[in-house]
Amino acid sequence: MNRPSPHSHRRPAALLAGLAALLVVIAIAVVPRFLETAPEGPSIGGPFSLIDHTGRSVTDADYRGKVMLIYFGYTFCPDVCPTTLGTVTQAYDLLSPEDQARVVPIFITVDPERDTVDQIAQYVGSFSPAVVGLTGSPEQIEPVMKEFRVYARKADTEDGNYSVDHSSILYLMDAKGRYAMHFPGDVNPKDLAAGLRKVIGK
Ligand code: NI
Protein backbone atom coordinates (compact mmCIF):
# COMPACT_ATOMS: atom_id res chain seq x y z
CA MET A 1 0.00 0.00 0.00
CA ASN A 2 1.31 3.40 -0.96
CA ARG A 3 -0.40 5.68 1.43
CA PRO A 4 0.55 9.29 0.70
CA SER A 5 2.42 10.78 3.58
CA PRO A 6 0.96 13.95 5.12
CA HIS A 7 4.40 15.51 4.74
CA SER A 8 4.92 14.56 1.11
CA HIS A 9 5.23 18.22 0.08
CA ARG A 10 8.48 18.37 2.05
CA ARG A 11 10.12 15.61 0.15
CA PRO A 12 11.93 17.71 -2.50
CA ALA A 13 13.59 19.74 0.25
CA ALA A 14 14.58 16.62 2.14
CA LEU A 15 15.92 15.09 -1.07
CA LEU A 16 18.01 18.18 -1.80
CA ALA A 17 19.38 18.20 1.72
CA GLY A 18 20.21 14.52 1.34
CA LEU A 19 21.97 15.13 -1.96
CA ALA A 20 23.95 18.00 -0.48
CA ALA A 21 25.00 15.81 2.43
CA LEU A 22 26.02 13.08 0.01
CA LEU A 23 28.13 15.56 -2.01
CA VAL A 24 29.88 16.69 1.17
CA VAL A 25 30.64 13.08 2.06
CA ILE A 26 32.02 12.40 -1.44
CA ALA A 27 34.12 15.58 -1.33
CA ILE A 28 35.60 14.64 2.04
CA ALA A 29 36.41 11.16 0.77
CA VAL A 30 37.82 12.10 -2.62
CA VAL A 31 39.51 15.50 -2.34
CA PRO A 32 42.29 14.51 0.09
CA ARG A 33 43.20 11.65 -2.25
CA PHE A 34 43.74 14.11 -5.07
CA LEU A 35 45.86 16.28 -2.84
CA GLU A 36 47.99 13.35 -1.70
CA THR A 37 48.53 11.83 -5.13
CA ALA A 38 51.88 12.79 -6.58
CA PRO A 39 51.30 14.54 -9.89
CA GLU A 40 54.20 12.81 -11.68
CA GLY A 41 52.10 9.82 -12.67
CA PRO A 42 53.03 6.14 -12.45
CA SER A 43 54.04 5.06 -8.99
CA ILE A 44 57.56 3.98 -8.10
CA GLY A 45 58.33 1.88 -5.06
CA GLY A 46 56.10 -0.01 -2.69
CA PRO A 47 56.12 -2.28 0.31
CA PHE A 48 59.10 -4.50 1.09
CA SER A 49 59.97 -7.16 3.63
CA LEU A 50 63.73 -7.71 3.90
CA ILE A 51 66.57 -8.33 6.38
CA ASP A 52 68.78 -5.47 7.53
CA HIS A 53 72.55 -5.61 8.06
CA THR A 54 72.06 -6.43 11.75
CA GLY A 55 70.04 -9.53 10.81
CA ARG A 56 66.69 -7.99 11.78
CA SER A 57 63.57 -8.56 9.65
CA VAL A 58 62.31 -5.18 8.51
CA THR A 59 59.58 -3.73 6.33
CA ASP A 60 59.16 -0.35 4.66
CA ALA A 61 56.78 0.58 7.50
CA ASP A 62 59.72 0.50 9.94
CA TYR A 63 61.08 3.62 8.21
CA ARG A 64 57.83 5.66 8.22
CA GLY A 65 58.38 9.18 9.45
CA LYS A 66 61.76 9.33 7.74
CA VAL A 67 62.74 10.12 4.18
CA MET A 68 64.18 6.96 2.65
CA LEU A 69 67.10 7.52 0.29
CA ILE A 70 67.19 4.19 -1.51
CA TYR A 71 69.92 2.85 -3.74
CA PHE A 72 70.11 -0.60 -5.36
CA GLY A 73 73.50 -2.18 -5.98
CA TYR A 74 75.80 -4.95 -4.78
CA THR A 75 78.80 -5.08 -2.50
CA PHE A 76 81.15 -6.67 -5.06
CA CYS A 77 80.50 -3.79 -7.48
CA PRO A 78 83.90 -2.50 -8.55
CA ASP A 79 83.11 1.14 -9.27
CA VAL A 80 79.59 2.58 -9.55
CA CYS A 81 78.20 1.43 -6.19
CA PRO A 82 81.16 2.57 -4.07
CA THR A 83 81.18 5.94 -5.83
CA THR A 84 77.43 6.40 -5.38
CA LEU A 85 77.45 5.37 -1.72
CA GLY A 86 80.31 7.85 -1.26
CA THR A 87 78.01 10.52 -2.69
CA VAL A 88 75.17 9.38 -0.40
CA THR A 89 77.44 9.66 2.64
CA GLN A 90 78.69 13.10 1.59
CA ALA A 91 75.14 14.37 0.98
CA TYR A 92 74.04 13.00 4.35
CA ASP A 93 76.97 14.71 6.05
CA LEU A 94 75.94 18.03 4.47
CA LEU A 95 72.60 17.89 6.32
CA SER A 96 72.02 19.46 9.72
CA PRO A 97 71.72 17.00 12.62
CA GLU A 98 67.96 17.74 12.69
CA ASP A 99 67.63 16.86 9.01
CA GLN A 100 69.87 13.81 9.37
CA ALA A 101 67.49 12.47 12.01
CA ARG A 102 64.73 12.56 9.38
CA VAL A 103 66.64 10.70 6.67
CA VAL A 104 67.63 7.05 6.35
CA PRO A 105 69.99 6.07 3.53
CA ILE A 106 69.19 2.50 2.46
CA PHE A 107 71.32 0.23 0.28
CA ILE A 108 69.36 -2.73 -1.16
CA THR A 109 71.33 -5.51 -2.78
CA VAL A 110 70.55 -6.81 -6.26
CA ASP A 111 72.90 -9.75 -5.54
CA PRO A 112 71.34 -11.51 -2.53
CA GLU A 113 73.22 -14.77 -3.23
CA ARG A 114 76.57 -13.19 -2.35
CA ASP A 115 75.41 -10.28 -0.19
CA THR A 116 74.81 -12.07 3.08
CA VAL A 117 73.94 -10.13 6.23
CA ASP A 118 77.61 -10.16 7.32
CA GLN A 119 78.85 -9.13 3.90
CA ILE A 120 76.43 -6.22 3.61
CA ALA A 121 77.08 -5.15 7.22
CA GLN A 122 80.80 -4.89 6.55
CA TYR A 123 80.12 -3.01 3.32
CA VAL A 124 77.69 -0.31 4.54
CA GLY A 125 79.77 0.09 7.70
CA SER A 126 82.75 1.06 5.57
CA PHE A 127 80.79 4.10 4.33
CA SER A 128 78.79 5.42 7.27
CA PRO A 129 77.06 4.05 10.35
CA ALA A 130 73.98 5.91 9.06
CA VAL A 131 73.59 3.65 6.02
CA VAL A 132 71.22 0.70 6.37
CA GLY A 133 72.00 -2.35 4.23
CA LEU A 134 69.14 -4.61 3.19
CA THR A 135 69.31 -8.13 1.81
CA GLY A 136 67.04 -11.18 1.81
CA SER A 137 66.23 -14.22 -0.26
CA PRO A 138 66.08 -13.78 -4.03
CA GLU A 139 62.31 -14.24 -3.63
CA GLN A 140 62.23 -11.26 -1.27
CA ILE A 141 64.51 -9.06 -3.35
CA GLU A 142 62.95 -9.62 -6.77
CA PRO A 143 59.55 -7.97 -6.13
CA VAL A 144 61.25 -4.94 -4.57
CA MET A 145 63.39 -4.53 -7.68
CA LYS A 146 60.24 -4.72 -9.78
CA GLU A 147 58.48 -2.09 -7.66
CA PHE A 148 61.38 0.30 -8.17
CA ARG A 149 61.85 -0.78 -11.80
CA VAL A 150 65.46 -1.70 -11.16
CA TYR A 151 67.40 -3.32 -13.95
CA ALA A 152 70.07 -5.89 -13.03
CA ARG A 153 71.73 -8.60 -15.08
CA LYS A 154 74.54 -10.96 -14.17
CA ALA A 155 77.57 -11.20 -16.46
CA ASP A 156 80.30 -13.82 -16.12
CA THR A 157 83.77 -12.47 -15.46
CA GLU A 158 87.12 -13.93 -16.58
CA ASP A 159 88.01 -15.08 -13.08
CA GLY A 160 85.03 -17.46 -13.09
CA ASN A 161 82.94 -15.15 -10.95
CA TYR A 162 80.27 -12.72 -12.07
CA SER A 163 79.50 -9.03 -12.03
CA VAL A 164 76.05 -7.48 -12.05
CA ASP A 165 75.22 -4.84 -14.59
CA HIS A 166 72.59 -2.66 -12.91
CA SER A 167 70.74 0.63 -13.09
CA SER A 168 72.05 3.40 -10.85
CA ILE A 169 69.23 5.55 -9.50
CA LEU A 170 68.81 7.23 -6.11
CA TYR A 171 65.16 7.19 -4.98
CA LEU A 172 63.82 9.67 -2.45
CA MET A 173 60.70 8.40 -0.71
CA ASP A 174 58.86 10.80 1.59
CA ALA A 175 58.03 10.26 5.27
CA LYS A 176 54.89 8.39 4.27
CA GLY A 177 56.82 6.01 2.04
CA ARG A 178 55.66 7.59 -1.20
CA TYR A 179 57.91 8.30 -4.15
CA ALA A 180 59.02 11.94 -4.10
CA MET A 181 61.90 12.28 -6.59
CA HIS A 182 64.94 10.54 -7.93
CA PHE A 183 68.48 11.39 -9.01
CA PRO A 184 70.96 9.64 -11.26
CA GLY A 185 73.66 7.84 -9.26
CA ASP A 186 76.30 10.31 -10.46
CA VAL A 187 74.51 13.34 -8.96
CA ASN A 188 76.74 15.64 -6.98
CA PRO A 189 76.39 15.54 -3.17
CA LYS A 190 75.18 19.16 -2.92
CA ASP A 191 72.28 18.58 -5.32
CA LEU A 192 71.36 15.37 -3.52
CA ALA A 193 71.41 17.15 -0.15
CA ALA A 194 69.19 19.90 -1.59
CA GLY A 195 66.75 17.25 -2.84
CA LEU A 196 66.67 15.62 0.58
CA ARG A 197 65.94 18.94 2.28
CA LYS A 198 63.11 19.57 -0.17
CA VAL A 199 61.50 16.21 0.55
CA ILE A 200 62.00 16.58 4.30
CA GLY A 201 60.21 19.93 4.07
CA LYS A 202 57.09 18.39 2.51
NI1 NI B 1 77.15 -1.15 -8.70
mmCIF file of C-alpha atoms and ligand atoms in Angstrom:
data_model
loop_
_atom_site.group_PDB
_atom_site.id
_atom_site.type_symbol
_atom_site.label_atom_id
_atom_site.label_comp_id
_atom_site.label_asym_id
_atom_site.label_seq_id
_atom_site.Cartn_x
_atom_site.Cartn_y
_atom_site.Cartn_z
ATOM 1 C CA MET A 1 0.000 0.000 0.000
ATOM 2 C CA ASN A 2 1.311 3.395 -0.958
ATOM 3 C CA ARG A 3 -0.403 5.682 1.425
ATOM 4 C CA PRO A 4 0.548 9.289 0.700
ATOM 5 C CA SER A 5 2.425 10.785 3.582
ATOM 6 C CA PRO A 6 0.961 13.951 5.124
ATOM 7 C CA HIS A 7 4.398 15.509 4.740
ATOM 8 C CA SER A 8 4.919 14.559 1.110
ATOM 9 C CA HIS A 9 5.231 18.217 0.083
ATOM 10 C CA ARG A 10 8.484 18.370 2.054
ATOM 11 C CA ARG A 11 10.122 15.609 0.153
ATOM 12 C CA PRO A 12 11.927 17.709 -2.498
ATOM 13 C CA ALA A 13 13.590 19.741 0.251
ATOM 14 C CA ALA A 14 14.583 16.617 2.138
ATOM 15 C CA LEU A 15 15.915 15.093 -1.068
ATOM 16 C CA LEU A 16 18.014 18.177 -1.798
ATOM 17 C CA ALA A 17 19.376 18.198 1.724
ATOM 18 C CA GLY A 18 20.213 14.519 1.337
ATOM 19 C CA LEU A 19 21.968 15.129 -1.958
ATOM 20 C CA ALA A 20 23.949 17.999 -0.477
ATOM 21 C CA ALA A 21 25.000 15.806 2.429
ATOM 22 C CA LEU A 22 26.022 13.083 0.005
ATOM 23 C CA LEU A 23 28.133 15.561 -2.006
ATOM 24 C CA VAL A 24 29.880 16.689 1.174
ATOM 25 C CA VAL A 25 30.644 13.082 2.061
ATOM 26 C CA ILE A 26 32.020 12.404 -1.438
ATOM 27 C CA ALA A 27 34.123 15.577 -1.334
ATOM 28 C CA ILE A 28 35.596 14.641 2.044
ATOM 29 C CA ALA A 29 36.405 11.163 0.769
ATOM 30 C CA VAL A 30 37.817 12.105 -2.625
ATOM 31 C CA VAL A 31 39.505 15.498 -2.341
ATOM 32 C CA PRO A 32 42.287 14.506 0.091
ATOM 33 C CA ARG A 33 43.202 11.647 -2.248
ATOM 34 C CA PHE A 34 43.736 14.113 -5.074
ATOM 35 C CA LEU A 35 45.859 16.279 -2.836
ATOM 36 C CA GLU A 36 47.991 13.351 -1.699
ATOM 37 C CA THR A 37 48.533 11.834 -5.126
ATOM 38 C CA ALA A 38 51.883 12.788 -6.576
ATOM 39 C CA PRO A 39 51.302 14.536 -9.894
ATOM 40 C CA GLU A 40 54.196 12.813 -11.682
ATOM 41 C CA GLY A 41 52.096 9.819 -12.673
ATOM 42 C CA PRO A 42 53.032 6.141 -12.453
ATOM 43 C CA SER A 43 54.043 5.065 -8.995
ATOM 44 C CA ILE A 44 57.560 3.982 -8.099
ATOM 45 C CA GLY A 45 58.330 1.880 -5.064
ATOM 46 C CA GLY A 46 56.100 -0.013 -2.693
ATOM 47 C CA PRO A 47 56.124 -2.281 0.314
ATOM 48 C CA PHE A 48 59.102 -4.497 1.091
ATOM 49 C CA SER A 49 59.972 -7.156 3.627
ATOM 50 C CA LEU A 50 63.730 -7.707 3.898
ATOM 51 C CA ILE A 51 66.565 -8.327 6.376
ATOM 52 C CA ASP A 52 68.779 -5.475 7.526
ATOM 53 C CA HIS A 53 72.553 -5.613 8.062
ATOM 54 C CA THR A 54 72.060 -6.432 11.747
ATOM 55 C CA GLY A 55 70.039 -9.527 10.813
ATOM 56 C CA ARG A 56 66.687 -7.989 11.777
ATOM 57 C CA SER A 57 63.570 -8.562 9.645
ATOM 58 C CA VAL A 58 62.314 -5.177 8.513
ATOM 59 C CA THR A 59 59.577 -3.733 6.330
ATOM 60 C CA ASP A 60 59.160 -0.347 4.664
ATOM 61 C CA ALA A 61 56.776 0.581 7.497
ATOM 62 C CA ASP A 62 59.722 0.498 9.937
ATOM 63 C CA TYR A 63 61.078 3.621 8.210
ATOM 64 C CA ARG A 64 57.833 5.663 8.216
ATOM 65 C CA GLY A 65 58.381 9.178 9.449
ATOM 66 C CA LYS A 66 61.763 9.330 7.736
ATOM 67 C CA VAL A 67 62.740 10.124 4.177
ATOM 68 C CA MET A 68 64.177 6.962 2.651
ATOM 69 C CA LEU A 69 67.096 7.523 0.294
ATOM 70 C CA ILE A 70 67.187 4.191 -1.507
ATOM 71 C CA TYR A 71 69.924 2.847 -3.744
ATOM 72 C CA PHE A 72 70.110 -0.599 -5.356
ATOM 73 C CA GLY A 73 73.496 -2.184 -5.980
ATOM 74 C CA TYR A 74 75.796 -4.945 -4.776
ATOM 75 C CA THR A 75 78.795 -5.082 -2.499
ATOM 76 C CA PHE A 76 81.154 -6.667 -5.059
ATOM 77 C CA CYS A 77 80.496 -3.794 -7.480
ATOM 78 C CA PRO A 78 83.903 -2.495 -8.555
ATOM 79 C CA ASP A 79 83.107 1.138 -9.269
ATOM 80 C CA VAL A 80 79.589 2.577 -9.548
ATOM 81 C CA CYS A 81 78.203 1.435 -6.186
ATOM 82 C CA PRO A 82 81.164 2.569 -4.068
ATOM 83 C CA THR A 83 81.177 5.938 -5.830
ATOM 84 C CA THR A 84 77.425 6.398 -5.380
ATOM 85 C CA LEU A 85 77.455 5.368 -1.721
ATOM 86 C CA GLY A 86 80.308 7.846 -1.260
ATOM 87 C CA THR A 87 78.008 10.517 -2.694
ATOM 88 C CA VAL A 88 75.172 9.384 -0.402
ATOM 89 C CA THR A 89 77.439 9.661 2.638
ATOM 90 C CA GLN A 90 78.687 13.100 1.594
ATOM 91 C CA ALA A 91 75.139 14.368 0.982
ATOM 92 C CA TYR A 92 74.035 12.998 4.352
ATOM 93 C CA ASP A 93 76.973 14.712 6.047
ATOM 94 C CA LEU A 94 75.943 18.031 4.467
ATOM 95 C CA LEU A 95 72.597 17.893 6.322
ATOM 96 C CA SER A 96 72.021 19.464 9.721
ATOM 97 C CA PRO A 97 71.722 16.997 12.622
ATOM 98 C CA GLU A 98 67.959 17.736 12.694
ATOM 99 C CA ASP A 99 67.633 16.855 9.007
ATOM 100 C CA GLN A 100 69.874 13.814 9.373
ATOM 101 C CA ALA A 101 67.495 12.468 12.009
ATOM 102 C CA ARG A 102 64.731 12.562 9.380
ATOM 103 C CA VAL A 103 66.644 10.695 6.673
ATOM 104 C CA VAL A 104 67.632 7.047 6.354
ATOM 105 C CA PRO A 105 69.990 6.069 3.533
ATOM 106 C CA ILE A 106 69.190 2.504 2.461
ATOM 107 C CA PHE A 107 71.316 0.225 0.279
ATOM 108 C CA ILE A 108 69.364 -2.731 -1.162
ATOM 109 C CA THR A 109 71.329 -5.514 -2.783
ATOM 110 C CA VAL A 110 70.549 -6.812 -6.257
ATOM 111 C CA ASP A 111 72.897 -9.752 -5.541
ATOM 112 C CA PRO A 112 71.341 -11.506 -2.531
ATOM 113 C CA GLU A 113 73.221 -14.768 -3.235
ATOM 114 C CA ARG A 114 76.566 -13.191 -2.350
ATOM 115 C CA ASP A 115 75.414 -10.281 -0.191
ATOM 116 C CA THR A 116 74.807 -12.071 3.082
ATOM 117 C CA VAL A 117 73.942 -10.131 6.232
ATOM 118 C CA ASP A 118 77.612 -10.159 7.320
ATOM 119 C CA GLN A 119 78.848 -9.135 3.898
ATOM 120 C CA ILE A 120 76.428 -6.225 3.614
ATOM 121 C CA ALA A 121 77.082 -5.155 7.224
ATOM 122 C CA GLN A 122 80.796 -4.890 6.553
ATOM 123 C CA TYR A 123 80.116 -3.012 3.322
ATOM 124 C CA VAL A 124 77.690 -0.313 4.541
ATOM 125 C CA GLY A 125 79.772 0.093 7.704
ATOM 126 C CA SER A 126 82.755 1.058 5.570
ATOM 127 C CA PHE A 127 80.795 4.104 4.330
ATOM 128 C CA SER A 128 78.794 5.416 7.268
ATOM 129 C CA PRO A 129 77.063 4.051 10.348
ATOM 130 C CA ALA A 130 73.981 5.907 9.055
ATOM 131 C CA VAL A 131 73.595 3.646 6.024
ATOM 132 C CA VAL A 132 71.219 0.702 6.366
ATOM 133 C CA GLY A 133 72.000 -2.348 4.234
ATOM 134 C CA LEU A 134 69.141 -4.610 3.187
ATOM 135 C CA THR A 135 69.307 -8.128 1.815
ATOM 136 C CA GLY A 136 67.037 -11.176 1.810
ATOM 137 C CA SER A 137 66.232 -14.220 -0.256
ATOM 138 C CA PRO A 138 66.082 -13.780 -4.033
ATOM 139 C CA GLU A 139 62.307 -14.240 -3.634
ATOM 140 C CA GLN A 140 62.231 -11.260 -1.268
ATOM 141 C CA ILE A 141 64.509 -9.056 -3.349
ATOM 142 C CA GLU A 142 62.948 -9.618 -6.767
ATOM 143 C CA PRO A 143 59.546 -7.975 -6.128
ATOM 144 C CA VAL A 144 61.252 -4.944 -4.570
ATOM 145 C CA MET A 145 63.394 -4.532 -7.676
ATOM 146 C CA LYS A 146 60.238 -4.716 -9.784
ATOM 147 C CA GLU A 147 58.478 -2.087 -7.662
ATOM 148 C CA PHE A 148 61.384 0.300 -8.165
ATOM 149 C CA ARG A 149 61.854 -0.777 -11.795
ATOM 150 C CA VAL A 150 65.463 -1.698 -11.157
ATOM 151 C CA TYR A 151 67.401 -3.315 -13.952
ATOM 152 C CA ALA A 152 70.065 -5.885 -13.028
ATOM 153 C CA ARG A 153 71.732 -8.599 -15.083
ATOM 154 C CA LYS A 154 74.540 -10.964 -14.174
ATOM 155 C CA ALA A 155 77.571 -11.202 -16.464
ATOM 156 C CA ASP A 156 80.303 -13.821 -16.119
ATOM 157 C CA THR A 157 83.770 -12.470 -15.459
ATOM 158 C CA GLU A 158 87.123 -13.931 -16.578
ATOM 159 C CA ASP A 159 88.007 -15.083 -13.079
ATOM 160 C CA GLY A 160 85.034 -17.462 -13.094
ATOM 161 C CA ASN A 161 82.940 -15.151 -10.952
ATOM 162 C CA TYR A 162 80.267 -12.716 -12.069
ATOM 163 C CA SER A 163 79.504 -9.031 -12.027
ATOM 164 C CA VAL A 164 76.046 -7.481 -12.051
ATOM 165 C CA ASP A 165 75.219 -4.835 -14.594
ATOM 166 C CA HIS A 166 72.592 -2.657 -12.911
ATOM 167 C CA SER A 167 70.736 0.628 -13.089
ATOM 168 C CA SER A 168 72.050 3.401 -10.849
ATOM 169 C CA ILE A 169 69.226 5.553 -9.495
ATOM 170 C CA LEU A 170 68.813 7.234 -6.112
ATOM 171 C CA TYR A 171 65.164 7.185 -4.982
ATOM 172 C CA LEU A 172 63.824 9.668 -2.446
ATOM 173 C CA MET A 173 60.698 8.397 -0.706
ATOM 174 C CA ASP A 174 58.858 10.796 1.593
ATOM 175 C CA ALA A 175 58.035 10.262 5.274
ATOM 176 C CA LYS A 176 54.887 8.389 4.274
ATOM 177 C CA GLY A 177 56.821 6.012 2.041
ATOM 178 C CA ARG A 178 55.662 7.591 -1.204
ATOM 179 C CA TYR A 179 57.907 8.304 -4.152
ATOM 180 C CA ALA A 180 59.021 11.939 -4.098
ATOM 181 C CA MET A 181 61.900 12.284 -6.588
ATOM 182 C CA HIS A 182 64.944 10.539 -7.935
ATOM 183 C CA PHE A 183 68.477 11.391 -9.014
ATOM 184 C CA PRO A 184 70.965 9.641 -11.258
ATOM 185 C CA GLY A 185 73.664 7.845 -9.260
ATOM 186 C CA ASP A 186 76.302 10.307 -10.464
ATOM 187 C CA VAL A 187 74.506 13.336 -8.961
ATOM 188 C CA ASN A 188 76.744 15.644 -6.975
ATOM 189 C CA PRO A 189 76.387 15.544 -3.175
ATOM 190 C CA LYS A 190 75.179 19.160 -2.920
ATOM 191 C CA ASP A 191 72.279 18.584 -5.317
ATOM 192 C CA LEU A 192 71.357 15.371 -3.522
ATOM 193 C CA ALA A 193 71.408 17.147 -0.150
ATOM 194 C CA ALA A 194 69.187 19.895 -1.592
ATOM 195 C CA GLY A 195 66.754 17.251 -2.837
ATOM 196 C CA LEU A 196 66.672 15.621 0.581
ATOM 197 C CA ARG A 197 65.944 18.943 2.282
ATOM 198 C CA LYS A 198 63.112 19.566 -0.173
ATOM 199 C CA VAL A 199 61.496 16.207 0.546
ATOM 200 C CA ILE A 200 61.998 16.583 4.301
ATOM 201 C CA GLY A 201 60.208 19.932 4.068
ATOM 202 C CA LYS A 202 57.088 18.387 2.506
HETATM 203 NI NI NI B 1 77.150 -1.153 -8.696
#
